Short mmCIF file of C-alpha atoms and ligand atoms in Angstrom, two decimals:
data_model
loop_
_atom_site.label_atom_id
_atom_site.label_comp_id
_atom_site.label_asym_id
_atom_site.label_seq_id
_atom_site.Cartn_x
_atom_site.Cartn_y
_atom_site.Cartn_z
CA UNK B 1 0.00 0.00 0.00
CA UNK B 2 1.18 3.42 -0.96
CA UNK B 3 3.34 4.05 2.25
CA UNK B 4 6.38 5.05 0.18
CA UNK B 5 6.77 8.12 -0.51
CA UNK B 6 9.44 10.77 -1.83
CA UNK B 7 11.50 12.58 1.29
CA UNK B 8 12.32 15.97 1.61
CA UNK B 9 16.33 15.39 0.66
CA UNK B 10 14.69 14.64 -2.64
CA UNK B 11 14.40 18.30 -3.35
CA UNK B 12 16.75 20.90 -4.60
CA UNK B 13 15.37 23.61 -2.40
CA UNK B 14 18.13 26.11 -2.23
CA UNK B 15 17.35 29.20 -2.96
CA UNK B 16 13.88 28.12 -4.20
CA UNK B 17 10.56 28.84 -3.06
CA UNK B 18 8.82 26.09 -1.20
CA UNK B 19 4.81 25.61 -0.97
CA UNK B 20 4.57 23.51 2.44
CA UNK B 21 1.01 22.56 3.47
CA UNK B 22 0.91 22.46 7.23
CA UNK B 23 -1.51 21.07 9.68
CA UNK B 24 -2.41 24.27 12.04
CA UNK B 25 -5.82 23.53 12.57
CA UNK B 26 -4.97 24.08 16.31
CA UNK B 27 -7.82 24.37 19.32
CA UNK B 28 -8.75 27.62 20.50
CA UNK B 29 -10.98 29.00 23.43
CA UNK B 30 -13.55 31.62 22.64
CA UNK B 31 -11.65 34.45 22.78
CA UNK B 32 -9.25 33.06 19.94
CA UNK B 33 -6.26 32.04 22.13
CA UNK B 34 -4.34 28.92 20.60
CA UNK B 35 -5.30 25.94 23.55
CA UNK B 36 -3.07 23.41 22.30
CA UNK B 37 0.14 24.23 20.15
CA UNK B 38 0.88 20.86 19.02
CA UNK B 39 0.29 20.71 15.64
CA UNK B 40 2.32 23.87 15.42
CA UNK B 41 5.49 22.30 17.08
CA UNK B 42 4.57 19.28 14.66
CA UNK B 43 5.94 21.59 11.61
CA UNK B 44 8.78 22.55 13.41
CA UNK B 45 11.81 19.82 11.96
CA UNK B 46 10.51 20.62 8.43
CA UNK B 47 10.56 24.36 8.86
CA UNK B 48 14.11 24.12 10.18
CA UNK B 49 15.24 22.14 7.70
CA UNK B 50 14.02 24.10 4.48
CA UNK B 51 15.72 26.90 6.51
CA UNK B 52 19.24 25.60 7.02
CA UNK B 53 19.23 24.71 3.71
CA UNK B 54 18.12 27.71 1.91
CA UNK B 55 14.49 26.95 1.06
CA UNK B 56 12.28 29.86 0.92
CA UNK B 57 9.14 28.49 2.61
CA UNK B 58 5.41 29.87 1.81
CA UNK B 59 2.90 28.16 3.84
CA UNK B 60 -0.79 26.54 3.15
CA UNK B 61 -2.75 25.45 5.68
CA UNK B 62 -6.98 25.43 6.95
CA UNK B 63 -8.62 26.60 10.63
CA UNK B 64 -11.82 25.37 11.48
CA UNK B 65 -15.00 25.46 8.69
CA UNK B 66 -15.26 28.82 7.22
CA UNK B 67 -17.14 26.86 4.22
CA UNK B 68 -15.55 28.85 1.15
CA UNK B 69 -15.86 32.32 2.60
CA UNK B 70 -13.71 34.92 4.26
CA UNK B 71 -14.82 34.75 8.58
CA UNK B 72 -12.86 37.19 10.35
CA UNK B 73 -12.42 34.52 13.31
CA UNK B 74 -10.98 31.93 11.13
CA UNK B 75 -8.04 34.12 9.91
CA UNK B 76 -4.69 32.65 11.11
CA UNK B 77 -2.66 35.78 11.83
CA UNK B 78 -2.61 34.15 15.97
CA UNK B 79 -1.73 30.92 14.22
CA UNK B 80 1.37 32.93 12.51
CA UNK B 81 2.20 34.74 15.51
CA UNK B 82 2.91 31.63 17.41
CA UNK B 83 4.46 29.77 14.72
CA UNK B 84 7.03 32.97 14.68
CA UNK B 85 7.75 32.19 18.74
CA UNK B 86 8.13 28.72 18.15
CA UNK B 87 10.65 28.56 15.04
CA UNK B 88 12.73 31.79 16.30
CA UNK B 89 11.73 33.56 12.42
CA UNK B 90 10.19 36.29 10.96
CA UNK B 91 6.44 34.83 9.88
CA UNK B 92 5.01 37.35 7.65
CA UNK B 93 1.42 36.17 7.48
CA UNK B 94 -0.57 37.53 4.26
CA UNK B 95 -4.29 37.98 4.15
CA UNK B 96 -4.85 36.45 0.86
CA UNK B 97 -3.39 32.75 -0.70
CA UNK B 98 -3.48 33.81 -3.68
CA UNK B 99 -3.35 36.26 -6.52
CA UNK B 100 -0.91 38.43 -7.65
CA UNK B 101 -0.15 40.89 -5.01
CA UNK B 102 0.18 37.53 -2.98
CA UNK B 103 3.03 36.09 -5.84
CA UNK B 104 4.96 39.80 -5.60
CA UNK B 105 4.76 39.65 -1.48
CA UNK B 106 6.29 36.17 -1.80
CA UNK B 107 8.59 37.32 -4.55
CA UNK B 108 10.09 39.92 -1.70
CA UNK B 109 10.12 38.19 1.29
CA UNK B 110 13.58 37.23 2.86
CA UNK B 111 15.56 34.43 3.24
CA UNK B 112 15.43 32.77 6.23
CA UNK B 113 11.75 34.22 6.59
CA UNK B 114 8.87 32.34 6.49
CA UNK B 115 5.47 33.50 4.46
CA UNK B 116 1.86 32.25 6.22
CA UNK B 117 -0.73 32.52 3.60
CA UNK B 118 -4.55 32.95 4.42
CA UNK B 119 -7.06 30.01 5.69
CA UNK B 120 -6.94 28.07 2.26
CA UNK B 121 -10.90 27.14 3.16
CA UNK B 122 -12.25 31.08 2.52
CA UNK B 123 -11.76 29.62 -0.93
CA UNK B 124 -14.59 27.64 -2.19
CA UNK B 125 -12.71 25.47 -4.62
CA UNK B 126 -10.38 24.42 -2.02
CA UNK B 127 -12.40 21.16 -0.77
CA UNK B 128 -13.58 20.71 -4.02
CA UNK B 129 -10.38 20.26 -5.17
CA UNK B 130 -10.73 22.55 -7.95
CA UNK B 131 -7.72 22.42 -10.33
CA UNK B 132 -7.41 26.51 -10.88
CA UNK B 133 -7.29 26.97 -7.42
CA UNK B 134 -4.46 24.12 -7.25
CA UNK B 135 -2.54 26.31 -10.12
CA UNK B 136 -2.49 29.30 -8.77
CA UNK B 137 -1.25 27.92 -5.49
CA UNK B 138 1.55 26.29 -7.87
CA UNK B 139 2.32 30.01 -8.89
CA UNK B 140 3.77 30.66 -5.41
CA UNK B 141 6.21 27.63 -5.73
CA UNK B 142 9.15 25.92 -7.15
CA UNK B 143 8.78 22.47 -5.65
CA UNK B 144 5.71 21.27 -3.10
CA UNK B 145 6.32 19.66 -0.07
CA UNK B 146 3.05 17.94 1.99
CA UNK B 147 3.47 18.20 5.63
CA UNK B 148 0.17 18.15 6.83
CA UNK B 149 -0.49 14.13 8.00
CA UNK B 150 -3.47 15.09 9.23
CA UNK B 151 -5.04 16.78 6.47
CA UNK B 152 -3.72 13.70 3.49
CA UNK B 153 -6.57 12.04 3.26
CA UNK B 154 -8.23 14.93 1.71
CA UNK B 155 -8.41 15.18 -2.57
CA UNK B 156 -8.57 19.22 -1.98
CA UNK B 157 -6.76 21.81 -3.90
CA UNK B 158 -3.86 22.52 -1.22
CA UNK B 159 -2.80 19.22 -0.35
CA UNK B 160 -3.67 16.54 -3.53
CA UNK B 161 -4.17 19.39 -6.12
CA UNK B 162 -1.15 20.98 -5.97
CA UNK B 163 1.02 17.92 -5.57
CA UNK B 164 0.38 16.84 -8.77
CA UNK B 165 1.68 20.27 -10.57
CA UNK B 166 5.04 20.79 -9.06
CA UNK B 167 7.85 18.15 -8.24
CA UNK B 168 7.15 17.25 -4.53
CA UNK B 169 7.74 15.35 -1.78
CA UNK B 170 6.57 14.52 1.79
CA UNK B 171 7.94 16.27 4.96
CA UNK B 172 9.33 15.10 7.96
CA UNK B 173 6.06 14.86 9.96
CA UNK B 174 4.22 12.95 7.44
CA UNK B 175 6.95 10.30 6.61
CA UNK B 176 7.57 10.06 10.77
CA UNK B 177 3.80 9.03 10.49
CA UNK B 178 3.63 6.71 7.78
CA UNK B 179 6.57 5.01 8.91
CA UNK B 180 5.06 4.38 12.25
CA UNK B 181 1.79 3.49 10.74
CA UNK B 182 3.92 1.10 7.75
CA UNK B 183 5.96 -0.96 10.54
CA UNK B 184 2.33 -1.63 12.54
CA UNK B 185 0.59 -2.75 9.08
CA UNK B 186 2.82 -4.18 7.10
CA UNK B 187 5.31 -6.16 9.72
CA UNK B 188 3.84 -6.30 13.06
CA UNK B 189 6.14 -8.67 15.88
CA UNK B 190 3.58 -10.69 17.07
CA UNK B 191 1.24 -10.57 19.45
CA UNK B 192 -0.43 -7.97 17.42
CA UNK B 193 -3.24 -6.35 19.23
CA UNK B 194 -5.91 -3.72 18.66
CA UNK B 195 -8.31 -1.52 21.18
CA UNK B 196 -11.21 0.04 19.22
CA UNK B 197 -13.55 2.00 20.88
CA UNK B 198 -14.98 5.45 20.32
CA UNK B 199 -18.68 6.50 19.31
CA UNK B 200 -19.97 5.03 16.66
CA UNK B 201 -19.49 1.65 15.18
CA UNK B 202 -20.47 2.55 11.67
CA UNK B 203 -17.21 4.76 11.60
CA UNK B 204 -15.29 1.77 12.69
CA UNK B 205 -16.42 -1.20 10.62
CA UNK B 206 -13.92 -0.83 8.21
CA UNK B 207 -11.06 -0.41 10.66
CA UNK B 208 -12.38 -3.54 12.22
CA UNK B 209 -12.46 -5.02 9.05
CA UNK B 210 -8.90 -4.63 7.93
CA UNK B 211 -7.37 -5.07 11.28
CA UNK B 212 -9.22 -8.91 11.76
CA UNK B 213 -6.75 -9.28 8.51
CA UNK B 214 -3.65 -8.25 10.26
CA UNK B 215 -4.32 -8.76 14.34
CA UNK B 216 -3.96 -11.65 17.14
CA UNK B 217 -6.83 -9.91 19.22
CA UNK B 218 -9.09 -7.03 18.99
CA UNK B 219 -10.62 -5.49 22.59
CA UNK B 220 -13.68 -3.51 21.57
CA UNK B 221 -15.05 -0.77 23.84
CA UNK B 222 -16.46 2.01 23.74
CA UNK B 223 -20.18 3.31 22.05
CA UNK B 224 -19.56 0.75 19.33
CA UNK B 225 -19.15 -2.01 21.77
CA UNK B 226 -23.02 -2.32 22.44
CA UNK B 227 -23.77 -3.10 18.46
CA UNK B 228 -21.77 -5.84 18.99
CA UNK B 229 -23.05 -7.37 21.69
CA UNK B 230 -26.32 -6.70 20.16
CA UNK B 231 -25.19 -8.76 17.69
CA UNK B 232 -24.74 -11.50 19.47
CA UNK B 233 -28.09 -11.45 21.26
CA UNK B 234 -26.93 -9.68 24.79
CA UNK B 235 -29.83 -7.13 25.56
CA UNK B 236 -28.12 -3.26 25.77
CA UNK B 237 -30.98 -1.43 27.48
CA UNK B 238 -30.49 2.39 26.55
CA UNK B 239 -26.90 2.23 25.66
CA UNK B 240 -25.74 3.65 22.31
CA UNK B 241 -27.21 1.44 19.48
CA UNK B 242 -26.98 1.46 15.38
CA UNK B 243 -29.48 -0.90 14.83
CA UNK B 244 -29.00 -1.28 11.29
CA UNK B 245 -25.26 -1.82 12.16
CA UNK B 246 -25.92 -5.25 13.82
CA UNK B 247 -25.90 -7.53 10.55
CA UNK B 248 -22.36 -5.92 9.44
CA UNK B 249 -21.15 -6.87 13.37
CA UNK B 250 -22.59 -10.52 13.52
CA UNK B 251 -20.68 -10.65 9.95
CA UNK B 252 -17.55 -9.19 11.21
CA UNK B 253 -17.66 -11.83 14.51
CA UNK B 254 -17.96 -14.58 12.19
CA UNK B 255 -15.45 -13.49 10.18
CA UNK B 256 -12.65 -12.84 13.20
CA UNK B 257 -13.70 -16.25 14.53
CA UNK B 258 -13.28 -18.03 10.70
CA UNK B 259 -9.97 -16.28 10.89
CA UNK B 260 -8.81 -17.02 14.67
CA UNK B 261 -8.57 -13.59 15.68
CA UNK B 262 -9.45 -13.17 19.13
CA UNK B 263 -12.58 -10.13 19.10
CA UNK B 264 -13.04 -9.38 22.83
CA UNK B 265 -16.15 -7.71 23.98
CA UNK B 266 -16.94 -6.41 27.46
CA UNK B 267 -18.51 -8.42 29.61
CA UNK B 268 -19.26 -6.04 32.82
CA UNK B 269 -20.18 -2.25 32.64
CA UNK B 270 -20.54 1.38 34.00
CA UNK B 271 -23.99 2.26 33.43
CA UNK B 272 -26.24 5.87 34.16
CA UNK B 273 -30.12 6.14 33.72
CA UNK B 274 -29.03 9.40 31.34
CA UNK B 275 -26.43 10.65 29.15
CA UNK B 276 -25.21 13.61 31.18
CA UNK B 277 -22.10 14.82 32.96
CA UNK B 278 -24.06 15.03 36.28
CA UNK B 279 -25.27 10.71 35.09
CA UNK B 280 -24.51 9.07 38.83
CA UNK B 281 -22.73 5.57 37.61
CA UNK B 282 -23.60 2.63 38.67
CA UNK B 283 -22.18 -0.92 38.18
CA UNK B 284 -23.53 -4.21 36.18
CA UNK B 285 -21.38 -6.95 37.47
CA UNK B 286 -22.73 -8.94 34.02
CA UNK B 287 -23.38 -8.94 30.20
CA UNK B 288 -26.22 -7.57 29.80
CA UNK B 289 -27.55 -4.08 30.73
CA UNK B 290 -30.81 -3.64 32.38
CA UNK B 291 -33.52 -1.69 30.50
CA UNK B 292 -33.81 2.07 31.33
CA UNK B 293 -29.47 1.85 31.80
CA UNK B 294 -26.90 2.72 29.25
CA UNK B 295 -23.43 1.69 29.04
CA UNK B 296 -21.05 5.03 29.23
CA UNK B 297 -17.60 2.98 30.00
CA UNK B 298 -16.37 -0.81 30.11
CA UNK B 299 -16.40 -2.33 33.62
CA UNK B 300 -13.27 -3.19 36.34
CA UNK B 301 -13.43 -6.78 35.24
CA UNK B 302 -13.41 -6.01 31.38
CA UNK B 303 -10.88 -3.49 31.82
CA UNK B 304 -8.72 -6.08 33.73
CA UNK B 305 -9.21 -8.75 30.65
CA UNK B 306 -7.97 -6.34 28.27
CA UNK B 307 -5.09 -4.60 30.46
CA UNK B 308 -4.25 -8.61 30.54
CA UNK B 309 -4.25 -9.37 26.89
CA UNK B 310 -2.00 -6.05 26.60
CA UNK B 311 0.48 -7.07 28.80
CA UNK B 312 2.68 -9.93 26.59
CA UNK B 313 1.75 -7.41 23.10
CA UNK B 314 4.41 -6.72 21.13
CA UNK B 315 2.17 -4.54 18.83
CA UNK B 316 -0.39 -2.60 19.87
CA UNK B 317 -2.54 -0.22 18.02
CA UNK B 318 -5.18 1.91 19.68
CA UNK B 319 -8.39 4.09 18.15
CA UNK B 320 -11.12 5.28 20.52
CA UNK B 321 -11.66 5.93 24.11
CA UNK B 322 -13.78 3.02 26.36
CA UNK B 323 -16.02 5.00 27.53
CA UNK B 324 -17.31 8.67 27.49
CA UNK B 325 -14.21 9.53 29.03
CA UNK B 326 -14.53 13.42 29.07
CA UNK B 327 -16.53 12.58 32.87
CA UNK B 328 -14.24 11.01 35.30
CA UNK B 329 -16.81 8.91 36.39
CA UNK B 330 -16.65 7.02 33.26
CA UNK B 331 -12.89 7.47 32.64
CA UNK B 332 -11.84 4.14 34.47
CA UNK B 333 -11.71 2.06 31.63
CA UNK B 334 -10.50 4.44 29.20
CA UNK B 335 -7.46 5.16 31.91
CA UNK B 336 -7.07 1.61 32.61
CA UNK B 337 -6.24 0.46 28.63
CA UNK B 338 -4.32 3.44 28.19
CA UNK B 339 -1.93 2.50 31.20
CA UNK B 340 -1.53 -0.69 29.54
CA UNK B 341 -1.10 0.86 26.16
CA UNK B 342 1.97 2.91 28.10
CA UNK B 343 3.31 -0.10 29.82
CA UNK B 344 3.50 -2.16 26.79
CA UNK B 345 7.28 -2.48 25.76
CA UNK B 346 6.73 -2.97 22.29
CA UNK B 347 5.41 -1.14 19.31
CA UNK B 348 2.75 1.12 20.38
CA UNK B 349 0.68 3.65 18.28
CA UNK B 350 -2.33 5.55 18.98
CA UNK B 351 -4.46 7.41 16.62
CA UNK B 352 -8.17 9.19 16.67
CA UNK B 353 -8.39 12.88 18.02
CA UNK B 354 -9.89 12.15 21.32
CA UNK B 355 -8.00 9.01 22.00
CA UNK B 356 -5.07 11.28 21.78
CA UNK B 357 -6.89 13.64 23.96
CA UNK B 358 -7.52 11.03 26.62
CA UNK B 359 -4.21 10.52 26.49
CA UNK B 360 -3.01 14.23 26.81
CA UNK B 361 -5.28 14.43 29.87
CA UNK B 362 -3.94 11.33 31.68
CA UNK B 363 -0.37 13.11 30.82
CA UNK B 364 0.49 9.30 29.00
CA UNK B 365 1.57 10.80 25.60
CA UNK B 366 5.43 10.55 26.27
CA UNK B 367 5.11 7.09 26.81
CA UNK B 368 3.74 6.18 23.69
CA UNK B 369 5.94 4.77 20.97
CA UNK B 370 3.70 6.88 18.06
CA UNK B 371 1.00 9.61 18.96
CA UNK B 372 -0.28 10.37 15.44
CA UNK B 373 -1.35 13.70 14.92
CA UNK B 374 -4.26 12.70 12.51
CA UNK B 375 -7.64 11.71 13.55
CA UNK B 376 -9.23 10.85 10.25
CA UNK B 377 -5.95 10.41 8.26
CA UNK B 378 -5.09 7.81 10.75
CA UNK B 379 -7.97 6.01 10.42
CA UNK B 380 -8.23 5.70 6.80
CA UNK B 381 -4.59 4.30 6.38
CA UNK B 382 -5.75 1.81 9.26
CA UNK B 383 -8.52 0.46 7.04
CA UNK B 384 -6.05 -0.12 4.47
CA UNK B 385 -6.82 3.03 2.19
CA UNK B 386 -4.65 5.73 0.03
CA UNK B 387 -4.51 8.74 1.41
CA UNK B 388 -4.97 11.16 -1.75
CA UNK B 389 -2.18 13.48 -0.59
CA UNK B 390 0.33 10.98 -0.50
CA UNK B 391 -0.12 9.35 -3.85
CA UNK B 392 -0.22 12.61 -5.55
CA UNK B 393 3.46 13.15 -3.84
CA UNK B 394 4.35 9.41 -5.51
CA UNK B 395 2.51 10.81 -9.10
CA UNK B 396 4.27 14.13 -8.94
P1 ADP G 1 -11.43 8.98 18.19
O1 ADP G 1 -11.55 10.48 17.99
O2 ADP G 1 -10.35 8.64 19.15
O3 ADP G 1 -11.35 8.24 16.91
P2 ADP G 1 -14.28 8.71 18.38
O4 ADP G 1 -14.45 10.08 17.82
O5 ADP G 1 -14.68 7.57 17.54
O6 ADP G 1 -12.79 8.50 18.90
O7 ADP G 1 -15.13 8.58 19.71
C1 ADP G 1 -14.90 9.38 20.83
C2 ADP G 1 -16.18 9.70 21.53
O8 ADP G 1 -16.88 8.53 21.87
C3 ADP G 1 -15.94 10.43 22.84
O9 ADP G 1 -16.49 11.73 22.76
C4 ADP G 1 -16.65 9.57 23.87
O10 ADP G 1 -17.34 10.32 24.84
C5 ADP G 1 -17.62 8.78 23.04
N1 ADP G 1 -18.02 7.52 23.70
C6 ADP G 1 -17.21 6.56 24.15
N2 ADP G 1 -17.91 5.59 24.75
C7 ADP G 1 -19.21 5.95 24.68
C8 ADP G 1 -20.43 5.36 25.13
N3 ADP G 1 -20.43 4.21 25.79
N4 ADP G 1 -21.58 6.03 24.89
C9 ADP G 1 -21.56 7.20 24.22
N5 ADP G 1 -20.45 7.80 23.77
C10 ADP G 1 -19.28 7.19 23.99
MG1 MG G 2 -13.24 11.74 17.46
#
């Protein structure tokens, strides 16, 4: 699968200008403060690099959903202000991405400076992945280079688009990523196990799918956890439910057990009568969940079955929280697989935004071989998929 990709030493970049789309579609509190700088710092070894060897870089990147129109809030002068902190360089952030006065501004700016173009979503083409829009980004450039992991598996005009119209290659965050993602898929030391959990188990079918190809045992948690064990005839009372899900998970059981993969469900739970933050929790020692109860997190004796099953792993790869772990009284099983997750000496990488973010509040990240720093991306190469922003980089 296309996990090979061109690397930055590819590229003559001296003296040249270099179109790098970032990732800098960082949190922010209502006042517009940046909450979480990571993404940012992500950026930071590719940034340097061009740098110290000459490049001239001019930046694309997105903030939030402006939906192909200019919103003051969404402008990512803050974004460029940081950035400017964090790399020790001059940012100069314009207001536009492109256009003429926008080609002359980059035409002037100075080496060892770094040029922050506009939101590249106040343009309407850009998640349409309109082809103009993609050439008159590849008037800013000599040579493309996609850093943004977390945007690849996007066709749009800043990170596919462009790829294709100027010699490019991938940047240091994005290979760091693949290569973390490539060792897990394509030559896992065995025992290879997976934790799924998370919401909804239609946006996880297809992960489950491809990993009962490649995996010794998958622990499912979580919302999706109850279509499951619908599946197999255990009653679920109130708990989260996709009803027309519960064919596709009675298929996918059948098919883990044809294959001898070992698909763990939980058998105890944390329960509440409501789905609230104030929801008082209360325990069901067993299977099933009484009616007018939903599940919000795995029990202590499921958590304890998959902390066990973690423990001899010498691949582990984890999507989705157990349980709705933004309440601490439904954080115990999320807290308890992620300590495993940390303990575990071998391989371990964790993708999916708010898995990350469980693990940024339990203060686990640094001990966890590969935090990916794409939600969606990660998902999609985990089902087995192309991401469209890295097989424009092999095209280009
Ligand atoms: P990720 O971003 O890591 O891929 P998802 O977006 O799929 O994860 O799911 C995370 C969300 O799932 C969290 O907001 C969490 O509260 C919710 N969740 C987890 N377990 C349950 C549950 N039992 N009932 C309802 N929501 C749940
Ligand atoms: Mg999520």
């Amino acid at each position: 699968m296309g996990l090979d990709v061109p690397g930055l030493e590819r590229l003559d970049v001296s003296g040249k200008r270099v179109l790098v789309r970032v990732d800098f579609n960082v949190p922010v509190d209502e006042a517009g403060a940046i909450t979480d700088d990571t993404r940012i710092r992500a950026a930071l070894p590719t940034l340097r690099e061009l740098l110290e060897r000459g490049g001239r870089p001019v930046l694309l990147c997105h903030f939030g959903r402006p939906k192909g129109q200019v919103v003051e809030a969404l402008r990512v002068d803050a974004i460029g202000r940081r950035l400017a902190e964090l790399l020790g360089a001059p940012v100069q952030k314009l207001d536009e991405s492109i256009g003429e006065s926008v080609e002359r501004a980059v035409e002037r700016a100075a080496a060892g400076s770094v040029v922050l173009l506009e939101n590249v979503r106040f343009y309407a083409g850009e998640t349409r992945g309109d082809p103009e829009l993609a050439a008159a980004y590849a008037r800013l450039g000599d040579v493309f280079v996609n850093d943004a992991f977390g945007a690849s598996h996007r066709d749009h005009a800043s990170v596919s688009g462009v790829a294709r119209l100027l010699p490019s290659a991938a940047g240091r965050l994005v290979e760091r990523e693949l290569a973390a993602f490539r060792r897990i898929l394509e030559s896992p030391e065995r025992p290879f196990v997976a934790v799924l959990g998370g919401a909804k188990v239609s946006d996880k079918l297809k992960v489950v799918s491809s990993l009962c190809e490649r995996v010794d045992a998958l622990l499912v948690g979580g919302g999706m956890a109850y279509t499951f064990l619908a599946a197999r005839g255990v009653a679920v009372g109130d708990s989260m439910l996709e009803a027309d899900r519960i064919e596709d998970c009675r298929a996918t059981l059948e098919t883990a057990r044809s294959r001898g993969v070992e698909l763990m469900l939980p058998s105890d739970h944390v329960v509440a009568e409501r789905f609230g933050d104030d929801a008082v929790p209360e325990s069901v020692p067993g299977e099933a969940i009484p009616e007018g109860r939903m599940g919000l997190d795995i029990g202590p004796r499921t958590a304890e079955r998959y902390a066990a099953r973690l423990r001899d792993a010498r691949t582990v790869v984890w999507n989705g929280p157990m349980g709705v772990f933004e309440w601490p009284a439904f954080r115990t099983g999320t807290e308890a697989v992620a300590r495993a997750v940390a303990a575990c000496s071998g391989t371990t990488v964790v993708g999916g935004g708010d898995s990350v973010a469980a693990l940024h509040l339990l203060g686990l990240e640094e001990r966890i071989g590969h935090v990916s720093t794409g939600g969606g991306a990660s998902l999609e190469l985990l089902e087995g998929r192309e991401l469209p922003g890295i097989s424009a980089l092999s095209a280009g």
